[in-house]
Coordinates of C-alpha atoms in Angstrom, one line a residue:
Chain K
M21 CA -25.5 -20.7 16.1
N22 CA -22.5 -21.2 13.9
N23 CA -20.4 -19.7 11.1
K24 CA -21.8 -16.3 11.4
E25 CA -21.0 -13.1 13.2
Y26 CA -23.6 -12.6 16.0
Q27 CA -24.3 -9.0 17.0
V28 CA -25.3 -8.5 20.6
R29 CA -26.5 -5.3 22.1
L30 CA -26.9 -4.8 25.9
S31 CA -28.7 -1.8 27.1
G32 CA -30.2 -0.2 30.2
F33 CA -29.7 2.9 32.2
G34 CA -26.4 4.3 33.3
G35 CA -25.4 2.7 36.6
Q36 CA -26.8 -0.8 35.9
G37 CA -23.3 -2.0 34.9
I38 CA -24.2 -2.5 31.2
I39 CA -20.7 -1.6 30.0
L40 CA -19.1 -4.0 32.4
A41 CA -21.5 -6.7 31.3
G42 CA -20.4 -6.1 27.7
I43 CA -16.7 -6.4 28.6
I44 CA -17.3 -9.6 30.6
L45 CA -19.3 -11.1 27.7
G46 CA -16.4 -10.3 25.3
E47 CA -13.8 -11.7 27.8
A48 CA -15.9 -14.9 28.3
V49 CA -16.1 -15.6 24.6
S50 CA -12.6 -14.6 23.6
L51 CA -10.5 -15.6 26.6
Y52 CA -12.4 -18.6 28.0
D53 CA -14.6 -20.0 25.1
G54 CA -12.0 -20.1 22.4
R55 CA -14.0 -18.0 19.9
F56 CA -13.6 -14.4 18.7
A57 CA -15.2 -11.3 20.1
V58 CA -15.0 -7.6 19.7
Q59 CA -16.6 -5.2 22.1
F60 CA -17.5 -1.5 21.8
Q61 CA -19.6 0.9 23.7
S62 CA -21.4 4.1 23.2
Y63 CA -19.4 7.1 24.5
G64 CA -22.3 9.5 24.1
P65 CA -23.3 12.1 26.6
E66 CA -25.1 9.5 28.7
A67 CA -24.8 10.1 32.4
R68 CA -26.0 8.0 35.2
G69 CA -29.7 7.4 34.6
G70 CA -29.6 8.0 30.9
A71 CA -29.7 5.2 28.3
S72 CA -26.4 3.2 28.1
R73 CA -25.4 0.5 25.8
A74 CA -22.6 -2.0 25.1
E75 CA -22.1 -4.1 22.1
V76 CA -20.3 -7.3 21.3
V77 CA -19.8 -9.2 18.1
I78 CA -19.2 -12.9 18.4
S79 CA -17.8 -15.3 15.8
D80 CA -15.9 -18.5 15.1
E81 CA -13.6 -16.5 12.9
D82 CA -11.6 -13.2 12.9
I83 CA -14.0 -10.2 13.1
D84 CA -13.7 -7.1 11.0
L85 CA -17.0 -5.6 12.0
L86 CA -16.3 -2.7 14.3
E87 CA -19.8 -1.3 14.5
L88 CA -23.0 -3.0 15.2
I89 CA -25.3 -3.0 12.1
E90 CA -28.2 -5.3 13.0
P91 CA -28.4 -6.9 16.5
D92 CA -29.2 -10.6 16.6
V93 CA -29.6 -10.4 20.4
F94 CA -30.9 -7.4 22.2
L95 CA -31.1 -7.0 26.0
A96 CA -33.0 -4.1 27.5
L97 CA -33.1 -3.3 31.2
S98 CA -35.0 0.0 30.8
Q99 CA -37.9 1.3 28.7
Q100 CA -35.8 4.2 27.6
A101 CA -33.0 2.0 26.4
Y102 CA -35.5 -0.4 24.7
N103 CA -37.2 2.5 22.8
K104 CA -33.9 4.1 21.8
Y105 CA -31.9 1.0 20.7
V106 CA -34.4 -1.7 19.5
G107 CA -35.0 0.0 16.2
D108 CA -32.3 -1.7 14.1
A109 CA -32.5 -5.1 15.7
N110 CA -32.8 -8.0 13.3
E111 CA -36.4 -9.0 12.5
N112 CA -35.6 -12.4 14.0
A113 CA -33.7 -11.0 16.9
L114 CA -33.9 -12.6 20.3
V115 CA -35.0 -9.8 22.7
I116 CA -34.5 -10.2 26.4
I117 CA -36.3 -7.7 28.6
D118 CA -36.8 -7.1 32.3
P119 CA -40.6 -6.9 32.6
D120 CA -40.3 -4.7 35.7
Y121 CA -38.6 -2.0 33.6
V122 CA -39.7 -2.6 30.1
T123 CA -43.5 -2.7 30.0
E124 CA -44.3 -1.5 26.5
V125 CA -43.1 -3.9 23.8
P126 CA -45.0 -3.4 20.5
P127 CA -45.7 -6.6 18.7
S128 CA -43.1 -7.7 16.1
S129 CA -41.6 -10.8 14.6
R130 CA -38.8 -10.7 17.2
K131 CA -38.9 -13.3 19.9
V132 CA -39.2 -11.7 23.3
F133 CA -38.0 -13.3 26.5
P134 CA -39.3 -11.5 29.6
V135 CA -36.9 -12.5 32.3
P136 CA -37.5 -10.9 35.8
I137 CA -33.8 -9.9 36.0
S138 CA -34.1 -7.2 38.6
K139 CA -36.5 -9.2 40.7
I140 CA -34.1 -12.2 40.7
A141 CA -31.2 -9.9 41.7
R142 CA -33.3 -8.3 44.5
E143 CA -35.2 -11.3 45.8
E144 CA -33.1 -14.4 45.0
I145 CA -29.6 -12.9 45.5
G146 CA -30.6 -10.1 47.8
K147 CA -28.6 -7.4 46.0
S148 CA -30.0 -5.2 43.2
I149 CA -26.4 -4.3 42.1
V150 CA -25.9 -7.8 40.6
I151 CA -28.6 -7.1 38.0
N152 CA -26.0 -7.1 35.2
M153 CA -24.7 -10.5 36.2
V154 CA -28.2 -12.0 36.3
A155 CA -28.7 -10.4 32.8
L156 CA -25.5 -12.1 31.5
G157 CA -26.7 -15.5 32.8
A158 CA -30.0 -15.0 31.1
L159 CA -28.3 -13.9 27.9
A160 CA -26.2 -17.1 27.9
S161 CA -29.3 -19.2 28.2
V162 CA -31.4 -17.5 25.6
S163 CA -28.7 -17.0 23.0
G164 CA -26.3 -19.9 23.5
L165 CA -23.6 -17.6 22.4
V166 CA -21.4 -18.2 25.4
G167 CA -20.9 -21.2 27.7
I168 CA -22.0 -20.8 31.3
D169 CA -18.6 -22.1 32.4
A170 CA -16.7 -19.6 30.3
L171 CA -19.0 -16.8 31.5
K172 CA -18.4 -17.7 35.1
K173 CA -14.6 -17.8 34.6
A174 CA -14.8 -14.3 33.1
V175 CA -17.0 -13.0 35.9
A176 CA -14.7 -14.5 38.6
A177 CA -11.7 -12.8 37.0
R178 CA -13.4 -9.4 36.7
V179 CA -15.3 -8.7 39.9
P180 CA -13.7 -7.3 43.0
A181 CA -12.1 -9.9 45.3
G182 CA -14.5 -11.2 47.9
T183 CA -17.6 -10.7 45.7
E184 CA -17.0 -13.7 43.4
E185 CA -19.5 -15.9 45.2
I186 CA -22.5 -13.6 45.0
N187 CA -21.8 -12.6 41.4
L188 CA -21.5 -16.2 40.3
K189 CA -24.7 -17.1 42.1
A190 CA -26.3 -14.2 40.2
V191 CA -25.1 -15.5 36.9
Q192 CA -26.4 -19.0 37.6
A193 CA -29.8 -17.6 38.8
G194 CA -30.2 -15.7 35.6
Y195 CA -29.2 -18.7 33.5
D196 CA -31.5 -21.1 35.3
N197 CA -34.5 -18.8 35.2
A198 CA -34.2 -17.9 31.5
R199 CA -33.6 -21.5 30.7
E200 CA -37.2 -22.4 31.5
M201 CA -38.3 -20.1 28.7
V202 CA -36.0 -21.4 26.0
Chain L
M24 CA -7.0 -5.0 32.2
N25 CA -4.9 -7.4 34.2
S26 CA -1.2 -6.5 34.1
G27 CA -0.1 -10.1 34.9
N28 CA -1.5 -12.0 31.9
N29 CA -0.1 -12.0 28.4
V30 CA -3.5 -12.9 26.9
Q31 CA -6.0 -10.2 27.5
F32 CA -9.1 -8.5 26.2
L33 CA -8.0 -4.9 25.8
Q34 CA -9.0 -1.6 24.3
G35 CA -6.7 -0.2 21.5
N36 CA -5.8 2.7 23.8
E37 CA -4.8 0.3 26.6
A38 CA -2.7 -1.7 24.2
C39 CA -1.1 1.5 23.0
A40 CA 0.0 2.4 26.5
L41 CA 1.3 -1.1 27.2
G42 CA 3.2 -0.9 23.9
A43 CA 4.8 2.4 24.9
I44 CA 5.9 0.9 28.3
A45 CA 7.3 -2.2 26.5
A46 CA 9.2 0.0 24.2
G47 CA 10.9 1.8 27.1
V48 CA 8.8 4.9 27.4
R49 CA 9.3 6.1 31.0
F50 CA 7.8 9.6 30.8
F51 CA 4.3 10.5 29.9
G52 CA 3.1 14.1 29.9
G53 CA -0.6 14.3 29.3
Y54 CA -3.8 16.2 29.4
P55 CA -7.1 14.3 29.3
I56 CA -9.2 14.3 26.1
T57 CA -11.8 12.0 24.7
P58 CA -11.2 9.6 23.0
A59 CA -7.5 9.3 24.1
T60 CA -7.9 9.5 27.9
E61 CA -7.5 5.7 28.5
I62 CA -3.8 6.0 27.3
A63 CA -3.1 8.5 30.1
E64 CA -5.1 6.4 32.6
V65 CA -3.0 3.3 32.0
M66 CA 0.3 5.3 32.0
A67 CA -0.7 7.0 35.3
R68 CA -1.3 3.6 36.8
E69 CA 1.6 1.6 35.4
L70 CA 4.5 4.1 35.0
P71 CA 5.0 4.7 38.8
K72 CA 5.3 0.9 39.3
I73 CA 8.4 0.7 37.1
G74 CA 10.2 3.9 38.1
G75 CA 8.6 6.0 35.3
V76 CA 7.0 9.4 35.6
F77 CA 3.4 10.4 34.7
V78 CA 2.4 14.0 34.9
Q79 CA -0.9 15.5 34.0
F80 CA -0.1 19.1 33.0
E81 CA -2.2 22.2 32.9
D82 CA -2.7 21.9 29.2
E83 CA -1.7 20.2 25.9
I84 CA 1.1 22.7 25.2
A85 CA 2.8 22.1 28.5
S86 CA 2.5 18.3 28.2
I87 CA 4.3 18.1 24.9
G88 CA 6.9 20.7 26.2
A89 CA 7.6 18.4 29.1
V90 CA 7.8 15.4 26.8
I91 CA 10.5 17.2 24.8
G92 CA 12.3 18.1 27.9
A93 CA 12.3 14.6 29.2
S94 CA 13.5 13.2 25.9
V95 CA 16.4 15.7 25.8
A96 CA 17.4 14.5 29.2
G97 CA 17.6 11.0 27.8
T98 CA 14.2 9.4 28.6
K99 CA 11.9 7.9 26.0
A100 CA 8.8 10.0 26.3
M101 CA 5.2 10.1 24.9
T102 CA 2.0 12.1 25.0
A103 CA -1.5 11.3 23.7
T104 CA -4.3 13.5 22.5
S105 CA -7.0 14.0 20.0
G106 CA -7.7 16.7 17.3
P107 CA -8.1 19.8 19.5
G108 CA -5.1 18.9 21.6
F109 CA -3.1 18.0 18.5
S110 CA -3.7 21.5 17.2
L111 CA -2.3 23.0 20.4
K112 CA 0.8 20.8 20.2
Q113 CA 1.8 21.8 16.6
E114 CA 4.2 24.6 17.6
N115 CA 6.2 22.3 20.0
L116 CA 6.0 19.5 17.5
G117 CA 7.7 21.6 14.9
Y118 CA 10.4 22.5 17.5
A119 CA 11.0 18.8 18.2
I120 CA 11.3 18.0 14.5
H121 CA 13.6 20.9 14.0
V122 CA 16.0 20.2 16.9
Q123 CA 15.6 16.5 16.3
I124 CA 14.2 15.4 19.6
P125 CA 12.7 11.8 19.6
C126 CA 9.2 11.5 21.0
V127 CA 5.9 9.9 20.2
V128 CA 2.6 11.9 19.9
V129 CA -0.5 9.7 19.8
N130 CA -3.5 11.3 18.1
V131 CA -6.7 9.3 18.6
M132 CA -8.7 11.0 15.9
R133 CA -12.2 12.2 16.4
G134 CA -14.5 14.3 14.3
G135 CA -13.6 18.0 13.8
P136 CA -13.0 20.8 12.9
S137 CA -12.5 22.5 16.3
T138 CA -13.9 20.4 19.2
G139 CA -16.2 18.8 16.6
L140 CA -17.5 15.4 17.6
P141 CA -15.7 14.5 20.8
T142 CA -16.8 10.9 21.1
L143 CA -17.1 9.9 17.5
P144 CA -14.5 8.6 15.1
S145 CA -12.8 10.3 12.2
Q146 CA -9.6 10.2 10.1
S147 CA -9.6 13.9 9.4
D148 CA -6.2 14.8 10.9
V149 CA -4.1 12.9 8.3
M150 CA -3.0 16.1 6.6
Q151 CA -2.6 17.9 9.9
A152 CA -0.2 15.1 10.9
R153 CA 1.8 15.9 7.7
W154 CA 1.7 19.6 7.6
G155 CA 0.1 20.9 10.8
T156 CA 3.3 22.6 11.9
H157 CA 4.8 25.3 9.8
G158 CA 8.0 25.2 7.8
D159 CA 9.6 22.6 5.6
H160 CA 9.9 19.4 7.5
P161 CA 9.5 15.6 7.3
I162 CA 7.4 13.6 9.6
I163 CA 6.6 9.9 10.3
A164 CA 3.0 8.9 11.0
L165 CA 1.8 5.3 11.6
S166 CA -1.8 4.0 11.6
P167 CA -2.9 0.9 13.6
Y168 CA -6.0 -1.1 12.5
S169 CA -6.4 -3.5 15.4
V170 CA -5.8 -3.7 19.1
R171 CA -2.7 -5.7 18.6
E172 CA -1.4 -3.2 16.1
C173 CA -1.9 -0.4 18.6
F174 CA 0.7 -2.2 20.7
D175 CA 3.0 -3.1 17.8
L176 CA 2.9 0.3 16.1
T177 CA 3.5 2.2 19.3
V178 CA 6.6 0.1 19.8
R179 CA 7.6 0.9 16.3
A180 CA 6.8 4.6 16.7
V181 CA 9.2 4.7 19.7
N182 CA 11.8 2.8 17.8
L183 CA 11.6 5.0 14.7
S184 CA 11.7 8.1 16.7
E185 CA 14.8 7.0 18.6
R186 CA 16.5 5.8 15.4
F187 CA 15.9 8.9 13.4
R188 CA 15.7 11.6 16.1
I189 CA 12.3 12.7 15.0
P190 CA 8.8 12.9 16.6
V191 CA 6.6 10.0 15.4
I192 CA 2.8 10.4 15.3
L193 CA 0.6 7.4 15.9
L194 CA -2.7 8.2 14.1
S195 CA -5.2 6.1 15.8
D196 CA -9.0 6.8 15.7
A197 CA -11.9 6.6 18.2
I198 CA -13.0 3.2 17.0
I199 CA -9.6 1.5 17.2
G200 CA -8.8 3.3 20.4
H201 CA -12.0 2.1 22.1
V202 CA -12.7 -1.3 20.7
R203 CA -11.8 -4.3 22.8
E204 CA -10.2 -7.4 21.2
R205 CA -8.3 -10.4 22.4
I206 CA -4.6 -9.7 22.3
V207 CA -1.6 -11.8 23.0
L208 CA 1.0 -9.5 24.4
P209 CA 4.5 -10.3 23.0
S210 CA 7.2 -11.1 25.5
R211 CA 10.2 -8.9 26.0
E212 CA 12.4 -11.3 24.1
E213 CA 10.1 -11.0 21.0
L214 CA 10.5 -7.3 20.9
T215 CA 13.3 -5.4 19.2
L216 CA 14.0 -2.1 20.9
V217 CA 16.0 0.8 19.5
E218 CA 18.0 3.2 21.6
R219 CA 19.2 6.6 20.3
K220 CA 22.8 6.9 19.2
K221 CA 25.1 8.3 21.8
P222 CA 28.2 10.4 21.3
T223 CA 31.5 8.5 21.4
V224 CA 33.8 11.6 21.5
A225 CA 35.0 13.3 24.7
P226 CA 32.6 15.9 26.1
E227 CA 34.8 18.8 25.1
D228 CA 34.9 17.6 21.5
Y229 CA 31.1 17.1 21.2
K230 CA 29.3 19.1 18.6
P231 CA 25.6 18.2 19.1
F232 CA 24.5 18.6 15.5
E233 CA 27.6 17.7 13.6
D234 CA 26.8 15.2 10.8
D235 CA 28.6 11.9 11.1
G236 CA 27.6 11.0 7.6
T237 CA 24.2 9.5 8.5
D238 CA 22.3 12.8 8.9
I239 CA 21.4 11.5 12.4
P240 CA 23.8 13.2 14.9
P241 CA 24.6 11.3 18.1
M242 CA 22.5 12.7 20.9
A243 CA 23.9 13.2 24.5
N244 CA 21.6 13.5 27.5
L245 CA 21.3 17.1 28.4
G246 CA 22.3 17.7 32.1
E247 CA 25.0 15.1 32.1
E248 CA 28.7 15.6 31.2
Y249 CA 28.0 16.7 27.7
I250 CA 27.0 20.4 27.8
F251 CA 25.4 21.8 24.7
H252 CA 23.0 24.4 23.4
I253 CA 19.7 24.0 21.6
T254 CA 17.8 26.7 19.8
S255 CA 14.6 26.9 17.8
N256 CA 16.3 29.1 15.3
N257 CA 18.2 27.6 12.4
Y258 CA 21.4 26.3 14.1
D259 CA 25.0 25.4 13.4
D260 CA 26.7 22.2 14.4
E261 CA 27.3 23.5 17.9
G262 CA 23.6 24.2 18.3
F263 CA 23.9 28.0 18.3
P264 CA 21.7 30.2 16.1
A265 CA 22.7 30.6 12.5
T266 CA 19.9 32.8 11.3
N267 CA 21.7 34.5 8.4
D268 CA 23.8 31.7 7.0
H269 CA 22.2 30.3 3.8
D270 CA 24.6 27.5 3.5
I271 CA 23.9 26.2 7.0
A272 CA 20.2 26.6 6.5
D273 CA 20.4 24.7 3.2
R274 CA 22.4 21.9 4.8
R275 CA 20.1 21.7 7.9
I276 CA 16.8 21.4 6.0
K277 CA 18.2 18.9 3.5
S278 CA 19.7 16.9 6.3
L279 CA 16.3 16.7 8.1
Y280 CA 14.8 15.4 4.9
N281 CA 17.7 13.1 4.0
K282 CA 17.6 11.1 7.2
I283 CA 14.0 10.1 6.3
E284 CA 14.1 9.8 2.6
R285 CA 17.4 7.8 2.5
N286 CA 15.9 5.3 4.9
R287 CA 12.5 4.7 3.3
A288 CA 13.2 1.0 3.3
E289 CA 13.1 1.0 7.1
I290 CA 10.2 3.4 7.4
D291 CA 7.7 2.4 4.7
D292 CA 5.2 -0.2 5.8
V293 CA 2.2 -1.4 3.9
D294 CA 0.1 -4.5 4.2
L295 CA -1.3 -6.1 1.1
F296 CA -4.4 -8.4 1.4
M297 CA -5.6 -10.3 -1.6
A298 CA -3.9 -7.7 -3.8
D299 CA -1.8 -9.9 -6.1
D300 CA -4.4 -10.5 -8.8
A301 CA -6.7 -7.6 -7.8
E302 CA -8.5 -5.6 -10.4
I303 CA -9.9 -3.3 -7.8
I304 CA -7.5 -2.1 -5.1
I305 CA -8.9 -0.5 -2.0
V306 CA -6.6 1.9 -0.2
A307 CA -7.4 2.3 3.5
Y308 CA -5.9 2.6 6.9
G309 CA -7.0 2.4 10.6
S310 CA -10.5 1.3 11.4
T311 CA -11.7 1.9 7.9
A312 CA -9.2 -0.8 6.7
R313 CA -11.1 -3.3 8.8
S314 CA -14.3 -2.6 7.0
A315 CA -12.3 -2.7 3.7
R316 CA -10.8 -6.1 4.5
R317 CA -14.3 -7.4 5.2
A318 CA -15.6 -5.8 1.9
V319 CA -12.7 -7.4 0.0
M320 CA -13.7 -10.9 1.4
M321 CA -17.4 -10.2 0.5
A322 CA -16.3 -9.3 -3.1
R323 CA -14.1 -12.3 -3.4
Q324 CA -17.0 -14.6 -2.5
E325 CA -18.8 -13.1 -5.4
G326 CA -15.9 -13.7 -7.7
I327 CA -14.9 -10.0 -7.8
K328 CA -11.1 -9.6 -7.8
A329 CA -10.7 -7.0 -5.1
G330 CA -7.7 -6.4 -2.8
L331 CA -6.6 -4.2 0.0
F332 CA -3.6 -1.9 0.1
R333 CA -3.3 -0.9 3.7
L334 CA -1.2 1.9 5.0
K335 CA 0.6 1.2 8.2
T336 CA 3.0 4.0 7.6
I337 CA 1.0 6.9 6.2
W338 CA 3.8 9.5 6.3
P339 CA 6.1 9.5 4.5
F340 CA 3.6 8.3 1.9
P341 CA 4.6 5.1 0.2
Y342 CA 4.2 6.3 -3.4
D343 CA 6.3 3.6 -4.9
H344 CA 4.6 0.8 -3.2
L345 CA 1.2 2.0 -4.2
R346 CA 2.3 2.6 -7.8
T347 CA 3.5 -1.0 -8.0
A348 CA 0.3 -2.4 -6.5
A349 CA -2.0 -0.1 -8.6
E350 CA -0.3 -0.6 -12.0
P351 CA -1.9 -3.9 -12.9
A352 CA -5.3 -2.9 -11.4
K353 CA -8.2 -1.4 -13.3
D354 CA -9.5 0.7 -10.4
V355 CA -8.2 2.1 -7.1
L356 CA -10.8 3.1 -4.5
L357 CA -9.6 5.3 -1.6
V358 CA -11.7 4.9 1.5
E359 CA -11.3 7.3 4.4
M360 CA -13.4 8.9 7.2
N361 CA -12.6 12.4 5.9
M362 CA -13.4 14.5 2.9
S363 CA -10.6 12.9 0.8
Q364 CA -7.4 14.0 2.4
L365 CA -5.2 11.4 0.7
D366 CA -6.7 11.9 -2.8
S367 CA -3.8 13.9 -4.1
E368 CA -1.2 11.4 -2.8
I369 CA -3.1 8.6 -4.6
K370 CA -3.2 10.6 -7.8
S371 CA 0.4 11.5 -7.5
A372 CA 1.4 7.8 -6.9
T373 CA -0.6 6.6 -9.9
H374 CA 0.1 9.5 -12.2
G375 CA 0.3 8.4 -15.9
L376 CA -1.1 4.9 -15.2
Q377 CA -4.3 3.7 -16.9
T378 CA -5.8 2.9 -13.4
R379 CA -8.9 4.9 -12.6
I380 CA -9.1 6.6 -9.2
H381 CA -12.2 6.7 -7.1
G382 CA -13.1 7.8 -3.5
L383 CA -15.5 6.7 -0.8
H384 CA -15.4 9.4 1.9
Q385 CA -17.6 10.1 4.9
S386 CA -17.0 12.7 7.6
N387 CA -20.1 12.5 9.8
G388 CA -18.7 10.6 12.8
M389 CA -19.8 7.2 11.5
L390 CA -17.5 4.3 10.6
I391 CA -17.7 3.4 6.9
T392 CA -19.2 0.0 6.9
P393 CA -18.2 -3.1 4.9
D394 CA -21.5 -2.9 3.1
Q395 CA -20.9 0.6 1.9
I396 CA -17.5 -0.4 0.5
Y397 CA -18.8 -3.5 -1.0
D398 CA -21.6 -1.6 -2.8
R399 CA -18.9 0.7 -4.3
I400 CA -16.8 -2.2 -5.4
K401 CA -19.9 -3.7 -7.1
G402 CA -20.5 -0.4 -8.8
L403 CA -17.0 -0.5 -10.3
V404 CA -17.3 -4.0 -11.9

């Protein structure tokens, strides 16, 4: 994926750490991968449990797009978020869903990657809270928009001291698992 | 946000707060309001670390009142708000303009009128920034279009306010305030900081508003050895009311205007992008200017000679700069997230020219996209 602006939308329900995942993706790309990223998020009336989204535009050049128009990559960690935010995704968009949460995906031309993100967090890592980190790893695999090393550096710099190891393990698990589907 | 690194991925609001601190702001009086709250959050966290003071007041009116008080006492001071709070601040803003108290008021614009669209962007306070407070008065208002510019123009706002003893408004918007971008923070050595002019006469000879020929009277710190009076009424050189003296009133109002109008070279600030040979000039500012820059590049790829005239200083309006840029062009397209607030300024700047004036305006809480602007450009060809 080169010479284009890639539009990425991360979504789920409030409390899953979607916004933080968006910030980390932007930091990974722009601080550790030598490319350009802008990140924005919805500041709607969403409360914990409601649909939440974060968006990142990634490019090799300066970015003047300050609003997502047509996502090229769409991640959904809840059915509500899927239903609410999938609509304007590109017809060739890469769609990453957690099949435990997103069960109804109407057929379309988009390529769907069902990655058991919450299950990996719960069973492989032993902490449901790292679901957003597993999701970032999966997104790195599926999209190729960010290097795993850059992603890990950004995660390590962002998460609370003492939690680096478990978060990095979560990123790697998401990356490895999704890689089998790519 | 990591306060140790100079390369960061920050929100515009965070960069604004860091710019204020870098410029020497050591007092922030605030009241939380979306989409400006992050500025107060950063100030609340960072100011105490460096001996500054953050106070969250009971309302917007008290917060600008305290900012004015801190500034009179000699501290660079700032507040940040959005439309509804900006409305509440207008009375004290006029006071600060009148009695010439430096301070910075950030307005991260959201959709209005009234409480309107609290989380959505707008550029509909541009005229309020100019004429929101009553009475004849000048104002300076700046508009950033990137995270880096949120930093830079906040520094500039502080500097201009200290230099000219006038409140400066930073007109940001909900998009620029919230977007995160990579920013390389300048080092202290790279920044030029301005301090207000202090009196050189003995305290007993100090007349706080006596003109020294620059229309910018030296300003002592209230509460120190220079004792003086300030009133919101029209005032004489000693700072006492002069409410029936036409000559003093005439001198005072003209002096307030002169200090800005005679220094336009320092204050005016526009950015031209591909405008040299442009047949179609887009006029834009803030987040809209980002879309406009993209639209200009799209047009150029199709061989259409478009260019961007971007306002970094909105007030005072740079009429002469726009006239010079617009004169060789066939069309000028004003793009704003409002119902066409700067239309009359554009027409005034281009009066008598052959250039045709057009507008693309939208006031529904949505950013005007590059495609929307490009479509209008194509329609003009």
